[in-house]
Each structure stands twice: as structure tokens, then as C-alpha cells.
Amino acid sequence: MFRREGIQILLAGLLALFLIMSPGIAGADRDGQWFRIQAFEFRGVVQVDKNDLIEALAVKPPPWWKFWATHPVVSPQELQDDAIRIRQFYHDNGFYQVDVTYEVISADLLRFFRYIYDIEEIFDVLRFDVPQDEAAIRDGRVIFRIVEGDPIIIGNVDLTFLQEIDTVTTLELAESLPVKSGRVFNRDAYEDAKDHIRITLGNRGYPFTAIQGSALVDLNRMVVDITYEINPGPRCYFGEIHITGHEDYVYPRVIQRALRFRSGELYNAEKLDESRLNLFSLNVFSSALITVGEVDPQTNTVPIYIQVLKRNQHGVRAGIGYCTEDRLRLQGAWSYRNLTGRADRLTVKARRSDIRENIRGEYRVPFFLGPRNDLIAETGLDREKEAFYTLRKAFTEVNINRRIGPEWFANVGYNLELNRLDDIKTGSAEDTLNASDEEDYRVSAVRLDVGYNSLDDDLYPSSGRHILFSMESATGYLASEIDYFKPTIDTRIFFPLAGQMVIGGRVRFRSIERTRSTDYIPINKRLFLGGSKSVRGYSYQELPVLDKNDHPVSIGGLSSFDGTLELRYPVYMDFAGVAFVDMGVLDASSYSLEPDRMRYTCGLGLRYDTMLGPIQLDIGYKLNPPRTGDRDDPDLVRFVDTDRWGFHFNIGHAF
């Protein structure tokens, strides 16, 4: 103990002598001195998020990995302004007794003394203020010292209505507010509560709600009492609907089917927003403006004015991409919108990669036979060059998608395929080629999907669930040359955590069963695992069927199960990281799984957010890879490669 304190005193003395001879630490209150800020450090931050605190500042040095970026040059006044911003940030988050001080330490001295001793402990003992060269710009590290103090706690939250309403109760409204008794006061939540009240009443027939709020702070008790005085205004109904801009372009009934409201219904602002989105989703309008007129005092009806502007009917798009599975990807499409005046769309598209080449034609009709249905018909030619087979396919699909409710959906479809398989590698001596692998064979199948989706965002979900039940049946009664039944259950769930972190999980089970006189499932209809979207320690479709000794025995299975648990967390700006554990197993029999043959992988990944979705970069590690078997089949040896690492680059999340 004596030795440690003695070394500290000795180094502090040496540091003081050095500073007397050569100015190296800048006092924070020295006027005229400019600093090139290398980094920020916060001491004492416990009850708020540091990332949110940094966003509140005007001065932001670049992160360490942006070595090419210019560091900001600031004056003491700018640093003082940021100290004030920190105090305001804490005030907005309920900490009214916060104290903020700061100092600038020479970055060169800091680096030098870190090699010798813990410089932070030295500066805790010894503080300096030495004369400065007013003209010099010094590199510095800013240390903000913060004493947060106790927070202001919300006491009473009172809602006062200036007139009675019967579409929502005071208790129901109070329970839904973001401010609640016993929580730490937050100014944003206080203001958001006003918007929440307006939105709630606007969806219950009161579009002209006025709110006055007050927050009375008692610093002696460290409590704030909040009151909202609410004047809901008249209870209103949708009046006459006026539509312009569609003449000689789209049939009026197409727009009417897109609307979620009708004249005479109780006013609901949410239905106006949904109608606006529906109009945009038709993809035939460049703008869709919905405005509300003056309320009629006699009938309390509000006229609605809808103005649309047609979009160019022709559209062309092209894209180029790369991923570790199908390498370079090229794609292009040409569309003709509003082909018959029903907001329908004809699209011809083509794609080329190392795995897939296709040309397809698609025809879409929104609100087919009703406002909840969409018709999608597609036909085309595909060529798939997989590792274990080459497939040439001509196909036609017809699907009707139906929105059952706000979160439930269904799909009914029919699929007709003419398939030709070549260059087949079964991977098993017992697997003999079937006639359906040597000749063209026809598949005629029906499909039914029922799903539930409560995800808050399809591209970047942070909460909610997505559940899909799917059944596909090919039968000779529909002139199919092979008969099978293929069920699928796919479940995804997400939970938000502190610090903008999200934990997500996925579980998926698939199987395919031979039915009637069919005794063989072609290899292109079998189930595969491995790649950027499942069991990421393995390459694309390279998780094999294993025997009880963990030896690979065949390629592709008739049953598959895979699951994943993933932690997603922010890194910096549009960059995010993931940590994951995946598992999966294939079985050669239908509806059969052996849990003790489950393969496990773990790994880390990086995401970069774009308009098209996140760019995915994952590295997976096989925890229990397959073992070498007794046979030397080259199609199976690849599965027991000693390399345990899987590298994946793609677009989108793994699930």
C-alpha cells in the first residue's frame, strides 16, 4: 500500500515539474485558448444513457475508427455551452439538482503517462492551471464530471375534461399515458402525453381536441404534479367525401375500396392515415392528399377532400448486388402501372446470379373482389444451379392475399410447375435416381397460408411476433405427377431491452410427406439448412442429414428444424452488432427429428442500415461439426471439412 502511494506521489511531483516547464494541460476556463478535441469522457453518468447524452451536445469528436475524420476545434465558450446542454438534458430527464464541471487534458500527456501509471488517479489527486500560449491549438481530451443528484418523481397525474364524453373513460385514458405516478419525470414524455390524448380522442370522434398542461415541481419533496385540462370539442362524423385528380385514369371504386372510412361513420383519424397509406400502396399515384374541411355545426359532420396525382405509368429499375451465396447478382424490371384503370400492374423482371437465372412476368390487382383482397399472378422460366443439382422450371402461380384483420392475414394459391433435373448428386449410395429425376415431371399444387404479424417494423423489428402456418399439397387429382403434403410452422418473436438493444428468436419446422402412390421426393423439393439465413456456421445448404454417430449420410432431408437466438445492439450511427446462437437438424423421414443430432453454431455479426434493409455480415462457428464417416463419397466429405468457420455477406437480417 505504501509503495503504491509513494509511486503515485512521486509521479504526481514529476508531472507537476513537467507542467511548470512545458504547458500541457488546459484549464477549462482559460479564455482565448482553442482545443482540438480528441475524445469526450463522462464521469458520474449512471441514470441516463451516454449515447443519448452525446447526441445532445453540439461538439462531437469522431469515433476512434474514423481515423481519417477531422477532429473539431473549439473554444472554451463552446465547451461551456455544451456543459449547459448537459444540464438541460438532465433537467429534461427529471434531474433538477445536477452539477456539471469539465476540464481539458492534454492528449499527449495523457498518452505518455498511461504507460507509467493510472493517469486518472493522478489527476484525481492533483489539479493544474498553468499559463497558456494563446495562439496555439492544443490536442485535448474533455472530461465532464457530473453529479446527477436525485430525480424528480411524478406525483399526481390529473385529467380534467371540460365536457363529458362517452367514447373513452378517464381511467382508460390515464392508464395509456406515457407519464405515470411514481416514475421519473421526463419532459418529452410529458409533451408526448398531450399528443397521445389528441390521437386517442381523434380516433374516438373528437378531431378538434385542445389541451392545456401544467407541471408543478416541488423541490422540497422532489415531486412534480401534472395536470392536463382537456377540451374535446364537438363529437364529429365523416361527412361527404370529395375525390379529385383521378378522372380518366383510375375508376372511382378503386379509390373508394382503398378508403377505410365511409360517410356517416364516427370520425377516426387513424382511418384517415390508413386510407392515405392504402392509396400510396396502389403504386399508381405520385401523391395522395387527404384534408379535413370545416365541421358543420348543424350535423357535426366533417367533409373529407381527397386529391390524388397520377404517377408515370411506365417504370424501369435495375440493381446490382453481391452475397457469399449466389455471388454477383444482376436484376432489372419494367412495369406498366394502371393497365386497365383498376390500379393493376404488369411487371416483367429478370435476374441473374451464379445460382439463379430467371425471367418472370407478374400481374397484380389490388382490392380484388373486395377491399381486403389482392390478386397476384406470376409466370416464368427459372434455372437454378445448386451445389447438388441443376433445375430448369417453367411455372405459373396464382395467389389471393386477404387481410383478415389488423394483424391477421391469409393466402390461397395454386401452383403449376414443369420441372427438369440434371447433374444430380444424391450424396447417398442408397439413394437411387428416380424416373422423376431423369425426365420432366409436373407438379400441380394448392397452398394455404395463415399468419399473424404484430411486428412494429418489418425491416427493423424491435417488438412483436410473426407466426406463419403454411400447407402445400400436390395431388394427382390436380394432374400432378408426384403427390406430397408439405406443412410449415415459422415463428419469430422480438423483445426490446435497455440501451436500444433487441433480443429476437426464431423457431421453424418444415416437413414434406409422400402421399398416394408417390414413393420418392425429387431432390429440389427436399429441405436444406445452412447459409446466411439458418445455422450460420455452415455454408449455403451444407448442413447434412446425420446418423446416430454424427456421420453425414445424405444431402437434403424430408424434415427440418432450425432455431436461433440473437441479440441486436447499436454500435454507432447506422452500424449495429449482433451476437447469435443457431441450431438445426435434418431428418431423412417425414415428421421425424432426432434432437441429439442437433447441430449448434454461434457467432458475431455486423449490420449497416440502408433504405433496402440492413447489410448483413456474419461469422459463425460450428460448435459440434459432423465427423468423418466410413465412406469416401466426395459429396459427403465436404461436410466434415476441418474448417469450423462460416462467413456470410448478404442483404437483410437472418430472420
XYZ file of C-alpha atoms in Angstrom:
655
model
C 0.000 0.000 0.000
C 2.864 2.356 0.960
C 4.684 1.528 -2.228
C 1.650 2.317 -4.405
C 1.004 5.647 -2.676
C 4.677 6.542 -2.817
C 4.841 5.890 -6.551
C 1.708 7.974 -7.024
C 3.149 10.937 -5.086
C 6.454 10.673 -6.950
C 4.798 10.618 -10.372
C 2.475 13.459 -9.398
C 5.510 15.519 -8.429
C 7.262 14.711 -11.698
C 4.110 15.648 -13.582
C 3.868 18.968 -11.746
C 7.514 19.768 -12.533
C 6.962 18.849 -16.187
C 3.927 21.105 -16.402
C 5.815 24.047 -14.927
C 8.464 23.673 -17.620
C 6.079 22.926 -20.506
C 2.372 23.829 -20.522
C 0.440 20.692 -21.269
C -2.897 20.827 -19.543
C -5.522 23.384 -20.393
C -7.710 24.929 -17.743
C -11.304 24.808 -18.831
C -11.895 28.452 -18.018
C -8.939 29.906 -19.897
C -10.303 32.447 -22.376
C -8.819 32.528 -25.856
C -7.369 29.002 -25.787
C -8.624 26.773 -28.621
C -8.586 22.991 -28.416
C -8.679 20.198 -30.951
C -10.920 17.691 -29.209
C -9.720 14.081 -29.458
C -12.321 12.447 -27.226
C -15.022 13.019 -24.607
C -15.189 11.262 -21.265
C -18.113 11.346 -18.840
C -17.693 10.730 -15.120
C -20.660 10.087 -12.867
C -23.217 9.192 -15.555
C -25.391 6.468 -14.053
C -29.083 7.121 -14.595
C -29.137 8.276 -18.231
C -27.896 6.750 -21.487
C -24.470 8.100 -22.503
C -25.294 7.777 -26.206
C -28.364 9.982 -25.738
C -26.253 12.435 -23.765
C -23.660 12.668 -26.549
C -26.413 13.322 -29.101
C -27.485 16.358 -27.069
C -24.061 18.012 -27.466
C -23.008 20.386 -30.223
C -19.345 19.276 -30.212
C -18.939 15.640 -31.287
C -15.476 14.203 -31.935
C -15.466 11.367 -34.492
C -15.331 7.771 -33.221
C -11.958 6.068 -32.914
C -12.406 4.004 -36.083
C -12.834 7.118 -38.266
C -9.112 7.781 -38.267
C -9.419 9.899 -41.409
C -12.006 12.297 -39.952
C -11.127 15.815 -38.785
C -11.435 16.447 -35.078
C -13.393 19.575 -34.074
C -11.536 22.685 -32.954
C -13.476 24.505 -30.236
C -13.179 27.443 -27.872
C -13.817 27.393 -24.104
C -17.139 29.127 -24.762
C -18.317 26.239 -26.924
C -17.398 23.783 -24.191
C -19.252 25.897 -21.645
C -22.282 25.838 -23.952
C -22.109 22.044 -24.079
C -21.952 21.933 -20.281
C -25.187 23.949 -20.292
C -26.678 21.470 -22.776
C -25.788 18.629 -20.423
C -27.601 20.397 -17.578
C -30.618 20.949 -19.835
C -30.568 17.293 -20.891
C -30.664 16.236 -17.251
C -33.423 18.747 -16.478
C -35.483 17.306 -19.341
C -34.978 13.857 -17.834
C -36.060 14.875 -14.325
C -32.729 15.689 -12.640
C -33.044 19.282 -11.452
C -30.119 19.232 -8.989
C -27.441 18.130 -11.440
C -23.996 19.714 -11.238
C -21.671 19.737 -14.291
C -17.980 20.676 -14.429
C -15.376 19.936 -17.068
C -11.681 20.169 -17.855
C -9.459 19.671 -20.890
C -6.390 17.441 -20.508
C -3.531 17.367 -22.988
C -3.892 14.283 -25.149
C -0.110 13.937 -25.480
C 0.413 13.916 -21.714
C -2.416 11.510 -21.275
C -0.919 9.004 -23.682
C 2.550 9.379 -22.115
C 1.571 8.816 -18.526
C -0.808 5.945 -19.280
C 2.310 3.874 -19.940
C 3.571 4.604 -16.427
C 0.552 4.740 -14.155
C -3.173 5.159 -13.992
C -3.333 8.811 -15.087
C -6.949 9.150 -13.965
C -5.949 8.522 -10.328
C -3.158 11.083 -10.578
C -5.498 13.775 -11.875
C -7.931 12.971 -9.098
C -5.181 13.960 -6.645
C -3.547 16.853 -8.471
C -5.270 19.643 -10.498
C -3.448 22.231 -12.594
C -3.950 25.597 -14.175
C -0.798 26.908 -15.875
C -0.212 29.778 -18.281
C -1.244 29.103 -21.834
C 0.063 30.073 -25.245
C -2.977 31.970 -26.513
C -2.174 31.400 -30.174
C -1.632 27.635 -30.047
C -4.274 24.998 -30.740
C -3.724 22.031 -28.479
C -5.000 18.470 -28.756
C -7.122 17.713 -25.745
C -9.405 15.229 -24.071
C -12.516 16.691 -22.416
C -13.623 15.204 -19.117
C -17.143 16.106 -17.966
C -17.721 15.446 -14.268
C -21.383 15.074 -13.444
C -23.118 14.829 -10.086
C -26.617 13.722 -11.035
C -28.440 14.202 -7.745
C -31.876 12.782 -7.007
C -34.529 12.744 -9.740
C -37.926 14.425 -9.692
C -40.650 11.806 -9.241
C -44.125 12.149 -10.736
C -46.775 12.517 -8.055
C -50.372 13.000 -9.162
C -51.471 12.884 -12.807
C -54.895 14.518 -13.153
C -57.057 14.620 -16.289
C -59.796 17.255 -16.296
C -62.446 17.221 -19.051
C -64.292 20.451 -19.732
C -67.199 18.407 -21.098
C -68.317 14.814 -20.720
C -67.529 12.234 -23.419
C -68.715 8.643 -23.695
C -66.241 7.065 -26.139
C -63.361 6.761 -23.643
C -63.168 6.830 -19.840
C -60.773 8.959 -17.804
C -59.266 5.828 -16.243
C -58.732 4.170 -19.624
C -57.044 7.288 -20.977
C -54.847 7.781 -17.889
C -53.587 4.176 -17.959
C -52.424 4.571 -21.553
C -50.389 7.760 -20.967
C -46.550 7.668 -21.007
C -46.498 9.642 -17.695
C -47.490 7.733 -14.574
C -47.310 8.309 -10.836
C -44.068 7.031 -9.321
C -41.964 7.335 -12.471
C -39.079 9.753 -13.012
C -40.287 12.916 -14.715
C -39.350 13.283 -18.380
C -40.192 16.382 -20.399
C -40.560 14.507 -23.687
C -42.974 12.054 -22.074
C -44.906 14.995 -20.622
C -45.304 16.516 -24.095
C -45.936 13.128 -25.729
C -48.855 12.600 -23.355
C -50.597 15.606 -24.916
C -50.176 14.136 -28.385
C -51.389 10.778 -27.100
C -54.572 12.355 -25.730
C -55.216 14.184 -29.033
C -54.655 10.999 -31.048
C -56.828 8.864 -28.771
C -59.739 11.307 -28.826
C -59.208 11.933 -32.544
C -59.763 8.216 -33.090
C -62.931 8.330 -30.956
C -64.776 11.094 -32.797
C -63.159 14.273 -31.409
C -60.794 15.712 -34.049
C -60.610 19.221 -32.557
C -59.355 18.437 -29.058
C -57.495 21.252 -27.241
C -55.202 20.517 -24.270
C -53.583 22.724 -21.648
C -50.914 21.061 -19.485
C -49.136 22.119 -16.315
C -46.317 20.537 -14.291
C -45.876 21.896 -10.747
C -42.451 20.978 -9.310
C -41.888 20.850 -5.532
C -38.115 20.775 -4.975
C -38.556 20.234 -1.245
C -40.367 16.944 -1.824
C -38.676 16.288 -5.221
C -42.120 15.635 -6.688
C -43.963 17.024 -9.712
C -47.751 17.066 -10.013
C -49.073 17.022 -13.586
C -52.455 18.275 -14.760
C -53.985 18.107 -18.236
C -57.070 20.225 -18.933
C -58.887 18.723 -21.932
C -61.476 20.405 -24.138
C -62.589 17.654 -26.561
C -64.785 19.904 -28.715
C -67.758 18.561 -30.677
C -68.248 14.869 -31.419
C -67.925 14.546 -35.206
C -68.756 12.163 -38.038
C -67.368 11.737 -41.537
C -69.303 13.870 -43.986
C -69.294 13.958 -47.765
C -66.180 12.576 -49.477
C -64.802 14.598 -52.408
C -62.262 12.921 -54.744
C -60.334 14.756 -57.470
C -57.362 14.033 -59.709
C -58.388 10.503 -60.746
C -60.581 11.438 -63.708
C -59.889 9.435 -66.899
C -57.218 7.449 -65.051
C -58.476 5.218 -62.238
C -62.019 4.006 -61.641
C -63.582 5.758 -58.600
C -64.430 2.415 -56.954
C -60.698 1.600 -56.779
C -60.118 4.666 -54.606
C -63.274 4.004 -52.592
C -62.068 0.467 -51.807
C -58.785 1.930 -50.586
C -60.593 4.136 -48.054
C -61.024 2.795 -44.516
C -63.995 5.049 -43.743
C -67.425 5.878 -45.109
C -69.724 8.899 -44.854
C -71.772 8.848 -41.681
C -69.252 6.875 -39.604
C -67.834 8.245 -36.352
C -64.730 10.322 -37.084
C -61.485 8.354 -36.712
C -58.133 9.979 -37.517
C -56.385 6.598 -37.674
C -58.630 5.526 -40.531
C -57.580 8.634 -42.467
C -53.910 7.662 -42.073
C -54.601 4.052 -43.115
C -56.514 5.306 -46.167
C -53.622 7.518 -47.172
C -51.216 4.577 -46.938
C -53.610 2.402 -48.951
C -53.711 4.995 -51.725
C -49.911 5.125 -51.853
C -49.684 1.339 -51.837
C -51.669 1.257 -55.084
C -48.415 2.462 -56.679
C -50.277 4.489 -59.318
C -50.278 7.886 -57.560
C -47.287 10.146 -57.010
C -49.168 11.949 -54.217
C -52.349 11.429 -52.226
C -53.531 14.332 -50.085
C -56.394 13.897 -47.602
C -57.635 17.063 -45.893
C -60.418 17.775 -43.429
C -62.944 20.557 -44.017
C -64.829 22.742 -41.561
C -67.233 20.990 -39.233
C -70.936 21.530 -39.981
C -72.429 22.812 -36.680
C -75.868 21.505 -37.631
C -74.897 17.866 -38.212
C -71.384 17.746 -36.672
C -70.134 16.202 -39.915
C -66.695 16.880 -41.358
C -66.269 16.843 -45.167
C -63.209 14.968 -46.463
C -61.271 16.129 -49.509
C -59.043 13.640 -51.359
C -56.728 14.862 -54.097
C -54.542 12.413 -55.997
C -51.900 12.989 -58.655
C -51.257 10.206 -61.126
C -47.847 8.658 -61.469
C -45.934 7.931 -64.649
C -47.350 4.660 -65.935
C -44.001 3.272 -67.084
C -41.276 2.353 -64.617
C -37.824 0.838 -65.020
C -35.475 -0.283 -62.266
C -32.151 -2.098 -62.162
C -29.949 -3.382 -59.408
C -26.599 -4.970 -58.739
C -25.501 -6.776 -55.606
C -23.218 -9.366 -54.127
C -23.510 -12.024 -51.441
C -21.484 -15.069 -50.419
C -24.217 -17.487 -51.566
C -25.015 -16.592 -55.169
C -22.149 -14.123 -55.697
C -22.718 -11.310 -58.173
C -26.412 -10.532 -58.652
C -27.881 -8.539 -61.527
C -31.568 -7.754 -61.840
C -33.849 -5.476 -63.794
C -37.580 -4.868 -64.226
C -40.034 -2.938 -66.389
C -43.520 -2.086 -65.116
C -46.687 -0.716 -66.640
C -48.993 0.739 -63.994
C -52.768 1.023 -64.134
C -53.066 -1.255 -67.131
C -56.895 -1.364 -67.212
C -57.857 1.538 -64.920
C -58.123 -0.741 -61.851
C -54.714 0.243 -60.424
C -53.400 -3.091 -61.721
C -49.755 -3.500 -62.631
C -47.872 -5.634 -65.154
C -44.184 -6.261 -64.450
C -41.563 -8.103 -66.465
C -38.388 -8.827 -64.499
C -35.166 -10.761 -64.934
C -32.418 -11.841 -62.589
C -29.013 -13.418 -62.995
C -26.573 -14.794 -60.391
C -24.232 -17.772 -60.003
C -27.139 -19.826 -58.637
C -30.306 -18.464 -60.251
C -31.305 -17.168 -63.641
C -34.916 -16.327 -64.413
C -37.312 -14.223 -66.376
C -40.773 -13.643 -64.984
C -43.970 -11.801 -65.680
C -46.182 -10.633 -62.804
C -49.702 -9.202 -62.808
C -51.156 -7.578 -59.659
C -54.702 -6.425 -58.998
C -55.256 -4.614 -55.664
C -58.603 -4.900 -53.858
C -59.625 -7.865 -55.977
C -63.358 -8.577 -55.462
C -63.223 -6.565 -52.233
C -61.187 -4.074 -50.205
C -59.307 -6.825 -48.302
C -58.051 -8.934 -51.225
C -55.110 -8.660 -53.620
C -54.611 -10.891 -56.671
C -51.061 -11.799 -57.719
C -50.428 -13.959 -60.804
C -46.911 -14.850 -61.934
C -45.419 -16.967 -64.705
C -41.880 -17.501 -65.895
C -38.815 -19.625 -66.555
C -36.238 -20.419 -63.848
C -32.843 -22.061 -63.878
C -31.279 -22.984 -60.538
C -27.734 -24.309 -60.442
C -27.389 -25.580 -56.890
C -24.412 -27.475 -55.482
C -26.273 -30.802 -55.708
C -28.488 -30.427 -58.770
C -29.487 -28.196 -61.661
C -33.169 -27.386 -62.089
C -34.939 -25.940 -65.108
C -38.501 -24.948 -64.397
C -41.471 -23.375 -66.170
C -44.186 -22.299 -63.765
C -47.423 -20.390 -63.229
C -48.685 -19.237 -59.817
C -51.926 -17.537 -58.818
C -52.377 -16.233 -55.264
C -55.084 -14.287 -53.479
C -53.883 -12.488 -50.364
C -56.506 -11.480 -47.814
C -56.174 -9.139 -44.841
C -58.322 -10.788 -42.175
C -57.776 -8.112 -39.538
C -55.232 -5.557 -38.343
C -52.699 -8.304 -37.598
C -54.033 -11.485 -39.254
C -53.647 -12.390 -42.920
C -54.203 -15.374 -45.213
C -53.206 -16.549 -48.672
C -54.758 -19.101 -51.007
C -52.828 -20.097 -54.104
C -52.359 -22.544 -56.942
C -49.033 -23.524 -58.499
C -48.321 -25.402 -61.728
C -44.711 -26.409 -62.497
C -42.898 -28.340 -65.215
C -39.503 -29.407 -63.831
C -36.362 -30.871 -65.347
C -33.460 -32.010 -63.111
C -29.855 -32.538 -64.255
C -26.420 -33.111 -62.707
C -27.831 -34.684 -59.559
C -25.618 -35.573 -56.587
C -27.694 -37.540 -54.081
C -24.894 -37.913 -51.565
C -26.046 -41.396 -50.558
C -25.342 -44.826 -52.020
C -28.817 -45.970 -51.005
C -30.417 -43.084 -52.906
C -31.046 -44.318 -56.437
C -32.196 -41.892 -59.066
C -35.920 -41.966 -59.665
C -37.596 -41.537 -63.028
C -38.741 -38.113 -61.842
C -35.067 -37.174 -61.594
C -34.380 -38.232 -65.172
C -37.358 -36.816 -67.025
C -39.623 -33.820 -66.937
C -42.177 -34.078 -64.188
C -45.199 -31.957 -63.439
C -46.297 -30.519 -60.099
C -49.819 -29.213 -59.612
C -50.347 -27.963 -56.051
C -52.573 -25.796 -53.879
C -51.297 -23.728 -50.967
C -52.862 -22.195 -47.871
C -51.103 -19.753 -45.545
C -52.476 -18.233 -42.357
C -50.376 -15.756 -40.431
C -50.213 -13.262 -37.600
C -47.948 -10.215 -37.673
C -47.625 -7.714 -34.814
C -44.051 -6.595 -35.585
C -43.532 -2.874 -35.109
C -41.308 -2.748 -38.212
C -40.822 -5.386 -40.904
C -37.238 -4.382 -41.755
C -36.006 -3.446 -38.273
C -38.327 -5.103 -35.721
C -37.815 -4.361 -32.038
C -41.000 -5.872 -30.613
C -43.877 -8.111 -31.639
C -44.433 -11.538 -33.158
C -44.718 -13.054 -36.610
C -46.326 -16.500 -36.874
C -46.947 -18.353 -40.144
C -48.775 -21.663 -40.689
C -48.406 -22.970 -44.243
C -49.668 -26.072 -46.047
C -48.908 -27.109 -49.628
C -50.466 -30.156 -51.266
C -49.702 -31.641 -54.686
C -52.068 -34.388 -55.816
C -52.919 -36.466 -58.838
C -56.469 -35.152 -58.580
C -54.991 -31.864 -59.881
C -52.968 -33.702 -62.587
C -49.728 -33.651 -60.569
C -47.213 -36.407 -61.386
C -45.891 -36.500 -57.810
C -48.037 -36.325 -54.681
C -46.889 -34.734 -51.458
C -48.034 -32.741 -48.443
C -45.723 -30.031 -47.076
C -46.549 -28.240 -43.783
C -44.519 -25.377 -42.288
C -44.629 -23.588 -38.942
C -42.451 -20.472 -38.648
C -42.419 -18.269 -35.527
C -40.413 -15.119 -34.835
C -40.570 -13.001 -31.683
C -38.747 -9.831 -30.563
C -38.356 -8.055 -27.210
C -36.840 -4.590 -26.636
C -34.130 -4.240 -23.992
C -32.423 -1.283 -22.372
C -29.980 0.768 -24.421
C -31.820 0.225 -27.732
C -30.898 -3.454 -27.649
C -33.287 -6.080 -29.021
C -33.401 -9.800 -28.395
C -35.064 -11.923 -31.064
C -35.761 -15.565 -31.570
C -36.951 -17.810 -34.350
C -38.212 -21.392 -34.456
C -39.136 -23.122 -37.732
C -40.302 -26.653 -38.505
C -40.825 -27.999 -42.030
C -41.624 -31.416 -43.430
C -42.639 -32.991 -46.717
C -44.555 -36.274 -46.878
C -45.032 -38.610 -49.832
C -48.727 -39.326 -50.439
C -50.775 -41.739 -52.571
C -48.589 -43.740 -54.988
C -45.540 -41.449 -54.812
C -42.529 -43.189 -53.280
C -39.822 -40.615 -53.999
C -39.382 -36.862 -53.357
C -37.161 -35.176 -56.006
C -34.068 -33.508 -54.628
C -35.264 -29.980 -55.441
C -38.295 -30.497 -53.179
C -36.225 -31.703 -50.229
C -35.331 -29.483 -47.293
C -31.927 -27.892 -46.738
C -30.272 -25.888 -43.948
C -27.174 -23.738 -43.701
C -26.257 -20.304 -45.011
C -26.844 -16.692 -44.077
C -30.465 -17.310 -43.019
C -30.108 -20.513 -40.980
C -27.382 -22.280 -38.916
C -24.735 -19.742 -39.877
C -21.692 -21.846 -39.042
C -22.400 -23.826 -42.239
C -22.222 -22.716 -45.845
C -25.309 -22.421 -48.021
C -27.384 -25.660 -47.903
C -24.445 -27.644 -46.484
C -25.829 -28.968 -43.200
C -26.256 -32.718 -43.955
C -28.507 -35.465 -42.677
C -26.582 -37.317 -39.942
C -26.753 -40.807 -38.499
C -26.606 -41.637 -34.789
C -22.788 -41.469 -34.907
C -22.813 -37.892 -36.283
C -21.668 -39.097 -39.727
C -23.179 -37.447 -42.831
C -25.384 -39.905 -44.692
C -27.261 -37.867 -47.320
C -27.994 -34.450 -48.782
C -31.321 -32.789 -48.069
C -33.994 -34.132 -45.720
C -37.715 -34.723 -45.505
C -37.962 -32.942 -42.130
C -36.077 -29.941 -40.820
C -35.966 -27.917 -37.631
C -33.956 -24.764 -37.077
C -33.903 -22.097 -34.419
C -31.880 -19.057 -33.477
C -31.473 -16.627 -30.603
C -29.987 -13.262 -31.497
C -29.021 -10.148 -29.551
C -29.027 -6.968 -31.638
C -27.348 -3.867 -30.232
C -26.366 -0.415 -31.555
C -22.723 0.274 -32.329
C -22.501 3.702 -33.918
C -24.974 5.678 -36.015
C -26.197 3.289 -38.765
C -23.992 0.409 -37.598
C -25.327 -2.308 -35.319
C -23.940 -5.566 -33.994
C -25.435 -9.000 -33.391
C -24.458 -11.978 -31.251
C -26.209 -15.229 -32.093
C -26.612 -18.907 -31.320
C -28.138 -21.087 -34.081
C -29.229 -24.704 -34.149
C -30.634 -27.038 -36.778
C -31.214 -30.662 -37.694
C -32.367 -32.552 -40.794
C -34.010 -35.979 -40.920
C -34.426 -38.421 -43.794
C -38.001 -39.245 -42.703
C -41.160 -37.134 -42.697
C -42.325 -35.703 -39.345
C -39.244 -37.092 -37.643
C -36.492 -35.301 -35.745
C -33.670 -36.559 -33.537
C -32.774 -33.799 -31.002
C -29.476 -35.496 -30.106
C -28.325 -34.936 -33.719
C -28.871 -31.176 -33.478
C -26.012 -29.041 -34.816
C -25.141 -25.828 -32.950
C -23.277 -22.737 -34.104
C -22.537 -19.356 -32.542
C -21.043 -16.148 -33.793
C -20.991 -12.395 -34.169
C -22.216 -10.098 -36.915
C -22.363 -6.519 -38.101
C -25.279 -4.674 -39.713
C -25.330 -1.442 -41.693
C -28.750 0.122 -42.190
C -29.792 1.107 -45.720
C -33.077 2.035 -47.407
C -33.333 -1.502 -48.804
C -32.676 -3.138 -45.464
C -29.626 -3.963 -43.357
C -26.419 -5.210 -44.957
C -25.604 -8.476 -43.192
C -22.072 -9.588 -42.292
C -21.931 -12.674 -40.035
C -19.193 -15.029 -38.878
C -20.421 -18.332 -37.428
C -18.526 -21.099 -35.639
C -19.527 -24.782 -35.609
C -19.743 -25.996 -32.015
C -20.299 -29.693 -32.885
C -19.499 -30.316 -36.564
C -20.150 -33.691 -38.253
C -17.496 -36.365 -38.024
C -15.800 -38.356 -40.778
C -17.823 -41.374 -41.827
C -16.839 -44.775 -43.152
C -17.465 -43.917 -46.788
C -15.449 -41.768 -49.175
C -18.316 -40.234 -51.146
C -16.936 -36.859 -52.306
C -20.367 -35.283 -51.918
C -20.274 -36.105 -48.201
C -16.622 -35.472 -47.375
C -17.159 -31.736 -47.843
C -19.447 -31.737 -44.802
C -16.664 -32.774 -42.437
C -14.180 -30.148 -43.526
C -11.904 -29.231 -40.622
C -12.717 -25.533 -41.110
C -15.295 -24.680 -38.458
C -15.936 -21.113 -39.583
C -18.753 -19.848 -41.777
C -18.598 -16.388 -43.366
C -21.775 -14.761 -44.733
C -22.409 -11.481 -46.540
C -25.949 -10.659 -47.649
C -28.862 -8.214 -47.501
C -31.354 -8.389 -44.639
C -31.409 -9.873 -41.176
C -31.048 -13.622 -40.703
C -34.732 -13.651 -39.740
